[in-house]
Tab-separated table of C-alpha atoms in Angstrom:
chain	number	residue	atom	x	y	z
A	28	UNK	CA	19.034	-24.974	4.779
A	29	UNK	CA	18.645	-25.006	8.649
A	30	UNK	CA	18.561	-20.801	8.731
A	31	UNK	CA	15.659	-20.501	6.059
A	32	UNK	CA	13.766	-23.025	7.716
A	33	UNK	CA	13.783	-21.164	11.056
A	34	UNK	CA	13.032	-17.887	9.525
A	35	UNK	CA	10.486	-19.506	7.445
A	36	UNK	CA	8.990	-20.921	10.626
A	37	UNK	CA	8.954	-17.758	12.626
A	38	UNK	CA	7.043	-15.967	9.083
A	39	UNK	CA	4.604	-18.903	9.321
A	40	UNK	CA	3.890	-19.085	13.243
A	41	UNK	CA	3.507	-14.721	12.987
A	42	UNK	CA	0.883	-15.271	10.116
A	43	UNK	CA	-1.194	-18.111	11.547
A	44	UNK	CA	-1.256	-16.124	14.951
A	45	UNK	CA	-2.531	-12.754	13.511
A	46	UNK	CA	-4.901	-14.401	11.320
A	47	UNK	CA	-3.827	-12.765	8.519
A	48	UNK	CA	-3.599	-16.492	6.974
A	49	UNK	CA	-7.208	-16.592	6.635
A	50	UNK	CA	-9.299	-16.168	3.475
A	51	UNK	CA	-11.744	-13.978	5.025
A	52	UNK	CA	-8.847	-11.187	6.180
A	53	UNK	CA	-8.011	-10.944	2.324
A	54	UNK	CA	-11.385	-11.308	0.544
A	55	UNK	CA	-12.988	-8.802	3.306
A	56	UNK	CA	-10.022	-6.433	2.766
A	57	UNK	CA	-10.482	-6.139	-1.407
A	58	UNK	CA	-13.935	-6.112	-0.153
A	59	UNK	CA	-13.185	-2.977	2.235
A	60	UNK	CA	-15.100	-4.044	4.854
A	61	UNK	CA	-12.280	-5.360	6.455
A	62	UNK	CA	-9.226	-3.211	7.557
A	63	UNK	CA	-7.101	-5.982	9.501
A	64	UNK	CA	-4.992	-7.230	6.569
A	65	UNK	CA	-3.916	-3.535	5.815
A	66	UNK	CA	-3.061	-2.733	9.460
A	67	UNK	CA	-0.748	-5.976	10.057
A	68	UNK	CA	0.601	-5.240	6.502
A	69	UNK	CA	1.580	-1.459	7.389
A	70	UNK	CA	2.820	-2.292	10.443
A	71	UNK	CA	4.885	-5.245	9.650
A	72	UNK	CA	6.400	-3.037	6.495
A	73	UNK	CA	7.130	-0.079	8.643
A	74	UNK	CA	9.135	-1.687	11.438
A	75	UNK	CA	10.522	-3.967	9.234
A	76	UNK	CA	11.845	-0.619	7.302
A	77	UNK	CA	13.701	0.560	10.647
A	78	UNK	CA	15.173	-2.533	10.765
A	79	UNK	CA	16.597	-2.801	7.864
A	80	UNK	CA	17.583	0.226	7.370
A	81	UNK	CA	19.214	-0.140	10.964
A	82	UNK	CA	21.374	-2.768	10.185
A	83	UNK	CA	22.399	-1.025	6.536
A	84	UNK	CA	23.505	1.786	8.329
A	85	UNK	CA	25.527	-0.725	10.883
A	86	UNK	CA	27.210	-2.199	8.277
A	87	UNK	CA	25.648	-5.848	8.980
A	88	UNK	CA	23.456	-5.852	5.682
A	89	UNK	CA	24.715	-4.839	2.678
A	90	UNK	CA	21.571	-5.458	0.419
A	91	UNK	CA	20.385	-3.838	-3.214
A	92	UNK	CA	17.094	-2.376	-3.873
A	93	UNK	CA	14.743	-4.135	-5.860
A	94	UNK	CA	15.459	-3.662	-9.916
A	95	UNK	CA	12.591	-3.122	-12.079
A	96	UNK	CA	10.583	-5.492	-13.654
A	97	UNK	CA	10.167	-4.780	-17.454
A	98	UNK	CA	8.249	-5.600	-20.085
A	99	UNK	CA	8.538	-3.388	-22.486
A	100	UNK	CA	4.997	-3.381	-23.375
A	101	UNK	CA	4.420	0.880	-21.972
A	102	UNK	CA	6.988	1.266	-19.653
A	103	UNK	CA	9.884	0.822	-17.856
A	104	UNK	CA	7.869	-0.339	-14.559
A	105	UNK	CA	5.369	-2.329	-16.441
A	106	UNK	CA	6.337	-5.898	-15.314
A	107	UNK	CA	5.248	-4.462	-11.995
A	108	UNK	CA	2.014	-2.906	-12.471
A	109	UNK	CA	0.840	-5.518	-14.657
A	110	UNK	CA	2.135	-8.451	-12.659
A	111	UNK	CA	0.926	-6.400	-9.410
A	112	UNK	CA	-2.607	-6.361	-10.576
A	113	UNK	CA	-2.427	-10.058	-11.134
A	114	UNK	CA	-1.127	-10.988	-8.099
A	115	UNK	CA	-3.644	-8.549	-6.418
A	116	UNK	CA	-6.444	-10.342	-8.999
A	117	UNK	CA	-5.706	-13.767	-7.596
A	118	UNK	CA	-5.534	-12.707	-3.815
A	119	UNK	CA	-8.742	-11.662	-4.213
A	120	UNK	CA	-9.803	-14.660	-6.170
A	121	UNK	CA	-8.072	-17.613	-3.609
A	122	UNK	CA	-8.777	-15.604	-0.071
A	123	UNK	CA	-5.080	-15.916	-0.124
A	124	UNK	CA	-1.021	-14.954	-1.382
A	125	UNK	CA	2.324	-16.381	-2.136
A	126	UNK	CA	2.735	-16.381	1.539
A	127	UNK	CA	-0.208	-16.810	3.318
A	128	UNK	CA	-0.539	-19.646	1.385
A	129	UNK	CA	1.444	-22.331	3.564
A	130	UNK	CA	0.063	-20.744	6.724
A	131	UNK	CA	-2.831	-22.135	5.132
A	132	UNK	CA	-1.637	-25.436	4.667
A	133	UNK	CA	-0.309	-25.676	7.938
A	134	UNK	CA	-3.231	-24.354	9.142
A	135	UNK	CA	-5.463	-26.746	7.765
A	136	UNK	CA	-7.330	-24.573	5.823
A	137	UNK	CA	-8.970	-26.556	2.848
A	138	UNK	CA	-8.813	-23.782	0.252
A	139	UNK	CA	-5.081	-23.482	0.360
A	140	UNK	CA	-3.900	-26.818	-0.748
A	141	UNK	CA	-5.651	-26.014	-3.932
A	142	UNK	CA	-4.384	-22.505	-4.531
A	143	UNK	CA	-0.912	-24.327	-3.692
A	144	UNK	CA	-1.696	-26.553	-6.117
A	145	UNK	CA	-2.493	-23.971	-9.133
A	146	UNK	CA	0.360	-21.919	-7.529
A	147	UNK	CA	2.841	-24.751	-8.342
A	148	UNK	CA	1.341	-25.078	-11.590
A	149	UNK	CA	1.438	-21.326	-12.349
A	150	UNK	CA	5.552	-22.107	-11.170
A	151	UNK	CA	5.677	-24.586	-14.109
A	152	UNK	CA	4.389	-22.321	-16.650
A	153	UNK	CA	5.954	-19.304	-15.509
A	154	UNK	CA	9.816	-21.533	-15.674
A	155	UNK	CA	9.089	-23.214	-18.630
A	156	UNK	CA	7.330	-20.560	-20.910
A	157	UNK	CA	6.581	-17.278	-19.909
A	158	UNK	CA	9.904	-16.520	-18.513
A	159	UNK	CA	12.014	-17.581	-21.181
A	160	UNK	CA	9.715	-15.589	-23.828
A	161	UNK	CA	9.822	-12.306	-21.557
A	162	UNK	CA	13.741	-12.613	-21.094
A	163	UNK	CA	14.105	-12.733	-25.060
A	164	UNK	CA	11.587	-10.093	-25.512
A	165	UNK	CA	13.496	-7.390	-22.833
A	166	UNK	CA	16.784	-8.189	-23.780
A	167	UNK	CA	16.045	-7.266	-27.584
A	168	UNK	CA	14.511	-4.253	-26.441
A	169	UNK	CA	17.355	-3.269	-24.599
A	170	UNK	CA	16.584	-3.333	-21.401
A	171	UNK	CA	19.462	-4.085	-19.580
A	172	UNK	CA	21.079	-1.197	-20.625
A	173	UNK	CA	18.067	1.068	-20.026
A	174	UNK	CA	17.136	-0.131	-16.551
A	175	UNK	CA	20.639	1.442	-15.228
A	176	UNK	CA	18.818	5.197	-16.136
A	177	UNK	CA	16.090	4.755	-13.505
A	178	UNK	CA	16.196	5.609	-10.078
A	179	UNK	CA	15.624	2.185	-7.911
A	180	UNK	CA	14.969	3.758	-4.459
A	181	UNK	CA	12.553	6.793	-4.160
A	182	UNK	CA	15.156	8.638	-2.342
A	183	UNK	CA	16.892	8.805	-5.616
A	184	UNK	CA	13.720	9.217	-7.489
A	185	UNK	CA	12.506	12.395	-5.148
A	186	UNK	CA	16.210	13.552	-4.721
A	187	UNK	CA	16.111	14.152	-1.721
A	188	UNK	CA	17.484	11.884	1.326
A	189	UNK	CA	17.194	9.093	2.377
A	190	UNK	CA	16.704	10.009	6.176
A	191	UNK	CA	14.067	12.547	5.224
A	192	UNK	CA	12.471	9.689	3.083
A	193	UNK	CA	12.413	7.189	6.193
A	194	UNK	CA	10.503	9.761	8.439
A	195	UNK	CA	8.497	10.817	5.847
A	196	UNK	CA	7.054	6.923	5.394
A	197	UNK	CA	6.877	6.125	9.000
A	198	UNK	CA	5.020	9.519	9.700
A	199	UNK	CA	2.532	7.758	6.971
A	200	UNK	CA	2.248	4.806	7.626
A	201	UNK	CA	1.843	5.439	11.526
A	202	UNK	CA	-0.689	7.928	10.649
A	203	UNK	CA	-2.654	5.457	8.300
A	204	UNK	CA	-2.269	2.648	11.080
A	205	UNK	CA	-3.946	5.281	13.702
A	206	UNK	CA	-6.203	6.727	11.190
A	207	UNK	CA	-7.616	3.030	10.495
A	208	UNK	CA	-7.979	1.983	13.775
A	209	UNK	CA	-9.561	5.293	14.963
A	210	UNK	CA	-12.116	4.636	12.185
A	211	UNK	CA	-12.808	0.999	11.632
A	212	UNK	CA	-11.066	-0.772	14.671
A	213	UNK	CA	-10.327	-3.953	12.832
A	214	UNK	CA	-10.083	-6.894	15.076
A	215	UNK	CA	-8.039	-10.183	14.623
A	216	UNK	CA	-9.029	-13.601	14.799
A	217	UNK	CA	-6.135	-14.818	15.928
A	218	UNK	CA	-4.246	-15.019	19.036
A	219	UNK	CA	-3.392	-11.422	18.524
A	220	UNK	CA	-4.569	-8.299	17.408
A	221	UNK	CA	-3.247	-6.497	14.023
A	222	UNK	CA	-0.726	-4.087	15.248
A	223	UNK	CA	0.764	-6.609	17.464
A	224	UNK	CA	0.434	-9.389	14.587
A	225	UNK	CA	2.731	-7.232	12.458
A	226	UNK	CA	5.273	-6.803	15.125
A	227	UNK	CA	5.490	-10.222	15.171
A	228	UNK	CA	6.114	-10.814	11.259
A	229	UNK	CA	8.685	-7.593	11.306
A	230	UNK	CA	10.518	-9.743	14.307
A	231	UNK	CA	10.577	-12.510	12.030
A	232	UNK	CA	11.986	-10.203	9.601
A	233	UNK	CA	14.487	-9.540	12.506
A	234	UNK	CA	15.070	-13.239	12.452
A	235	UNK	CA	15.848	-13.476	8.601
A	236	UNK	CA	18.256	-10.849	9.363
A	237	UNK	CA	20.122	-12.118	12.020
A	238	UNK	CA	20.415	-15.837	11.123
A	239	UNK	CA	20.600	-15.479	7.031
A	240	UNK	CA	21.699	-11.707	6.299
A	241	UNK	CA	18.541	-11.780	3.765
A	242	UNK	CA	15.048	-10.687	4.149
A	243	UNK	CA	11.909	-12.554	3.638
A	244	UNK	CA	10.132	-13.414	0.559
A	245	UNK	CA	8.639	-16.626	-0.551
A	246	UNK	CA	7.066	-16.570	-4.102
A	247	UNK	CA	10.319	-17.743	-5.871
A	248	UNK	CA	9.385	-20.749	-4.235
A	249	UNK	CA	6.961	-21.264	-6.699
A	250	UNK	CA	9.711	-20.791	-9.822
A	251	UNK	CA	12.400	-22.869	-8.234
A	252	UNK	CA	9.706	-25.915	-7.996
A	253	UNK	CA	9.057	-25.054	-11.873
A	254	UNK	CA	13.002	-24.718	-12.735
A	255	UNK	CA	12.972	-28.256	-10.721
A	256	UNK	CA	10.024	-29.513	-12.567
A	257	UNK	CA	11.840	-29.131	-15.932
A	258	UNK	CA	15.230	-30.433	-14.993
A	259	UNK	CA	13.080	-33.689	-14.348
A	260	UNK	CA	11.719	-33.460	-17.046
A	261	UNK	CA	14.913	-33.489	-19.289
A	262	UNK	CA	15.157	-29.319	-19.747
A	263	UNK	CA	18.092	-27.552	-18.426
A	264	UNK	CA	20.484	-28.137	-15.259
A	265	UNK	CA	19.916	-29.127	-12.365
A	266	UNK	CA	18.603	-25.946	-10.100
A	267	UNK	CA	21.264	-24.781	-7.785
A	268	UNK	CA	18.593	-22.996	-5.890
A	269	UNK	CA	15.864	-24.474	-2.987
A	270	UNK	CA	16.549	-22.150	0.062
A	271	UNK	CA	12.906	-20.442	-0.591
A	272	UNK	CA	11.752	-23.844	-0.643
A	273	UNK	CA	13.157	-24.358	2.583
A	274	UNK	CA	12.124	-21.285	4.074
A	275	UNK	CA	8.119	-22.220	2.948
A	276	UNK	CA	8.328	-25.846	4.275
A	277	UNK	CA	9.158	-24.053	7.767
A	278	UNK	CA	6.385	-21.550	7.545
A	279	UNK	CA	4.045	-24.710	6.857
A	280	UNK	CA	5.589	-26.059	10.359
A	281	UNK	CA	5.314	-22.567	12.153
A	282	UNK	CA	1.744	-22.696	11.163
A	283	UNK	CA	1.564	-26.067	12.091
A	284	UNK	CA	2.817	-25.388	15.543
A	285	UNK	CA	0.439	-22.535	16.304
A	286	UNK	CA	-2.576	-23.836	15.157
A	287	UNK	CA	-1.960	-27.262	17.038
A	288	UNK	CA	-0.982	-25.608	20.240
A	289	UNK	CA	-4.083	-23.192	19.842
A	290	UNK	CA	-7.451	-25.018	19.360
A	291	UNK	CA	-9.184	-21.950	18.531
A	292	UNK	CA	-7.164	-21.278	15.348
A	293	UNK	CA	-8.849	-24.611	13.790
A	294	UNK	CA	-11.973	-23.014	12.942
A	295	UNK	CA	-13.320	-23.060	9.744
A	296	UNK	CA	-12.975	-19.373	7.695
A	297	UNK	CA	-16.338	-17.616	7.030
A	298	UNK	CA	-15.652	-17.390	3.330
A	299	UNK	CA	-15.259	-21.222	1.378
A	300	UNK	CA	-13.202	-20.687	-1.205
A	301	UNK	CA	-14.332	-23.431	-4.225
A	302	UNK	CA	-11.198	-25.474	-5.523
A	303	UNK	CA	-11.849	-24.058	-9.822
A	304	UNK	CA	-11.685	-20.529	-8.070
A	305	UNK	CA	-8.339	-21.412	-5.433
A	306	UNK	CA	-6.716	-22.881	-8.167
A	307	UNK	CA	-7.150	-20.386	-10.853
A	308	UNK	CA	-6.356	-17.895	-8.044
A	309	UNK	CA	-3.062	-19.752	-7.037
A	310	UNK	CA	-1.986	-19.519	-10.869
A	311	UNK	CA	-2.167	-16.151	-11.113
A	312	UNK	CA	-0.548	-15.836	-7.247
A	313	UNK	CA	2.398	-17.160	-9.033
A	314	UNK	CA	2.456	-15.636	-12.459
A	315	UNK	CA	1.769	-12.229	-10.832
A	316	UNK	CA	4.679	-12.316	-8.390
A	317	UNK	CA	7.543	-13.708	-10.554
A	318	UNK	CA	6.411	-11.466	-13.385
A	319	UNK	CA	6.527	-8.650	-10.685
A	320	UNK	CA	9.928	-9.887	-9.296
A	321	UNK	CA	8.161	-10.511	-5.900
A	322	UNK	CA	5.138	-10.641	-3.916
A	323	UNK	CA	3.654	-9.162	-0.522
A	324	UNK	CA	6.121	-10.484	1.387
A	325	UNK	CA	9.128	-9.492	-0.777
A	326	UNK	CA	7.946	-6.239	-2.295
A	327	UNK	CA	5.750	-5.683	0.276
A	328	UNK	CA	7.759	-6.168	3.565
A	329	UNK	CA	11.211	-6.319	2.071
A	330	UNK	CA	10.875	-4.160	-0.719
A	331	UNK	CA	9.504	-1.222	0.807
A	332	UNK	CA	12.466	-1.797	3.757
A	333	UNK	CA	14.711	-1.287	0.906
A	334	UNK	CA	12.865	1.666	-0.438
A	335	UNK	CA	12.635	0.392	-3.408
A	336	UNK	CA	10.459	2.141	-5.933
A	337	UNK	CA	9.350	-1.011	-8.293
A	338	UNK	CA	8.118	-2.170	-4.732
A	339	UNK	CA	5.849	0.507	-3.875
A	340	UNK	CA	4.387	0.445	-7.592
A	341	UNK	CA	3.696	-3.063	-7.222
A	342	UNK	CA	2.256	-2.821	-4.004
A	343	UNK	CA	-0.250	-0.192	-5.423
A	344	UNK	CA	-1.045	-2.352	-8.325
A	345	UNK	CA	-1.371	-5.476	-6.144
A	346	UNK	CA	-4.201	-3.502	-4.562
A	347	UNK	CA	-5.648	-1.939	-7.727
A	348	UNK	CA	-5.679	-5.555	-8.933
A	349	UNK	CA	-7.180	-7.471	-5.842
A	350	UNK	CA	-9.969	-4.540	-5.143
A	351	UNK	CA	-10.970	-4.428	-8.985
A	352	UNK	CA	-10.909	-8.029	-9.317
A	353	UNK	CA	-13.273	-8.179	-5.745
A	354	UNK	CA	-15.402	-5.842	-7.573
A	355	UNK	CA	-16.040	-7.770	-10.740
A	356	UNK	CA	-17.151	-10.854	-8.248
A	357	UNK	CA	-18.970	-8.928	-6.558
């Protein structure tokens, strides 16, 4: 569990230096008057897309795009829109995400111990109830054998290739990137500015790819603590499975690291979040992503590396969510 610790630790040292950790870069951004959590985001997403796509083509990774998450409730994507929006709805809610969230705790950052808290009990419900329900529910609807009808990268879904597809989303999302900074010129709190921060979470990336021949993504984290919540409790086997664990214990260290080696990252975020509000925010972190078969980090980052359609839908409706739910605060 060495490798996922590293990588974890390089995630957690790239968050807690850009600032993105903090509960003010996500409340302002569902807010929009904030544009530093989008440009970090785009940035980290597009170079981490080279990347992968880099060592695809090389032959080192050999790695499927995300499947669909489905409910059968209106569609075949609906898992993803509707766990998006509550993933989104408790970003907004807990100034944080399934990732950001142990930057926070090494960071110090009060809030996030109790949006870990309601994260890890959103783990428990999702493992012990809500999953089992949902996987009864989709198989009787006969979903496995419908999912293999969709396309699962939008190459595929546009029909068109997959270079053209690459330039097409780095042309956008370098345009957005300029666009944003032209126009609002968000600035970091951290040690380093936006673009730079999400160079640095695309080299962790990097790191992931190198050392573990996987990419980054931490809200499972949050279902393997359920599945081991149950076995101690008498349900089931024994997990088999703690190497997102590991990886989020070593972005709590990476954070750790940068925040003791840097005084100025110890200071106190503008916006306190209250602990009913992080931990009703840290339920729905984890509800939203495992319902949505990932979070920002792997839809965000490593989906959209992977082109993967139910990533970019999620992504949207992570947004959708986070901004309506800001609004309904507000």
């Amino acid at each position: 569990m060495f490798r996922p610790f590293v990588s974890g630790a390089a995630f957690g040292a790239a968050l807690t230096a850009a600032a993105i950790h903090q509960p003010d870069a996500i409340v302002e951004q569902m807010n929009f008057r904030e544009w530093q959590m989008v440009t970090t985001f785009l940035t980290a997403s597009g170079t981490s897309t080279l990347l992968v796509n880099a060592f695809q083509r090389l032959g080192y990774l050999h790695l499927n795009p995300r499947n669909y998450s489905t409910l059968d409730v209106f569609g075949s994507l609906d898992g993803n829109i509707i766990g998006g929006c509550l993933l989104g709805a408790g970003m907004a809610i807990s100034g944080s995400c399934p990732g950001s969230v142990f930057a926070q705790i090494g960071g110090r950052i009060h809030s996030g111990f109790f949006t870990l808290g309601g994260a890890i009990i959103g783990g428990i419900i999702w493992s012990g109830f809500l999953r089992p329900v949902l996987r009864i529910r989709t198989k009787s609807a006969g979903e496995v054998e419908d999912i293999g009808r969709h396309p699962l990268t939008v190459d595929q879904w546009a029909g068109t290739s997959q270079t053209s597809i690459l330039i097409t989303i780095e042309v956008l999302f370098a345009g957005a990137i300029a666009a944003i900074i032209y126009v609002a010129a968000p600035e970091s709190g951290g040690l380093v500015g936006p673009v730079t921060g999400g160079l640095l979470i695309a080299g962790a990336q990097l790191l992931s790819i190198v050392t573990r021949k996987s990419l980054l993504g931490t809200s499972s984290s949050f279902e393997e603590v359920g599945d081991y919540f149950w076995w101690a409790m008498g349900r089931g086997e024994r997990p088999k499975s703690y190497s997102t664990i590991a990886l989020t214990l070593g972005m709590v260290a990476g954070a750790l690291i940068v925040s003791l080696a840097s005084p100025s990252m110890r200071v106190e975020p503008e916006f306190i979040i209250g602990p009913n509000k992080a931990v009703l925010g840290g339920i729905l972190l984890a509800i939203g992503s495992r319902m949505a078969g990932g979070c920002t980090s792997g839809h965000g980052i490593s989906g959209i590396s992977l082109l993967s359609v139910s990533s970019f839908v999620t992504v949207a409706a992570m947004f959708a969510g986070g901004m309506g739910a800001a609004m309904i605060m507000n």
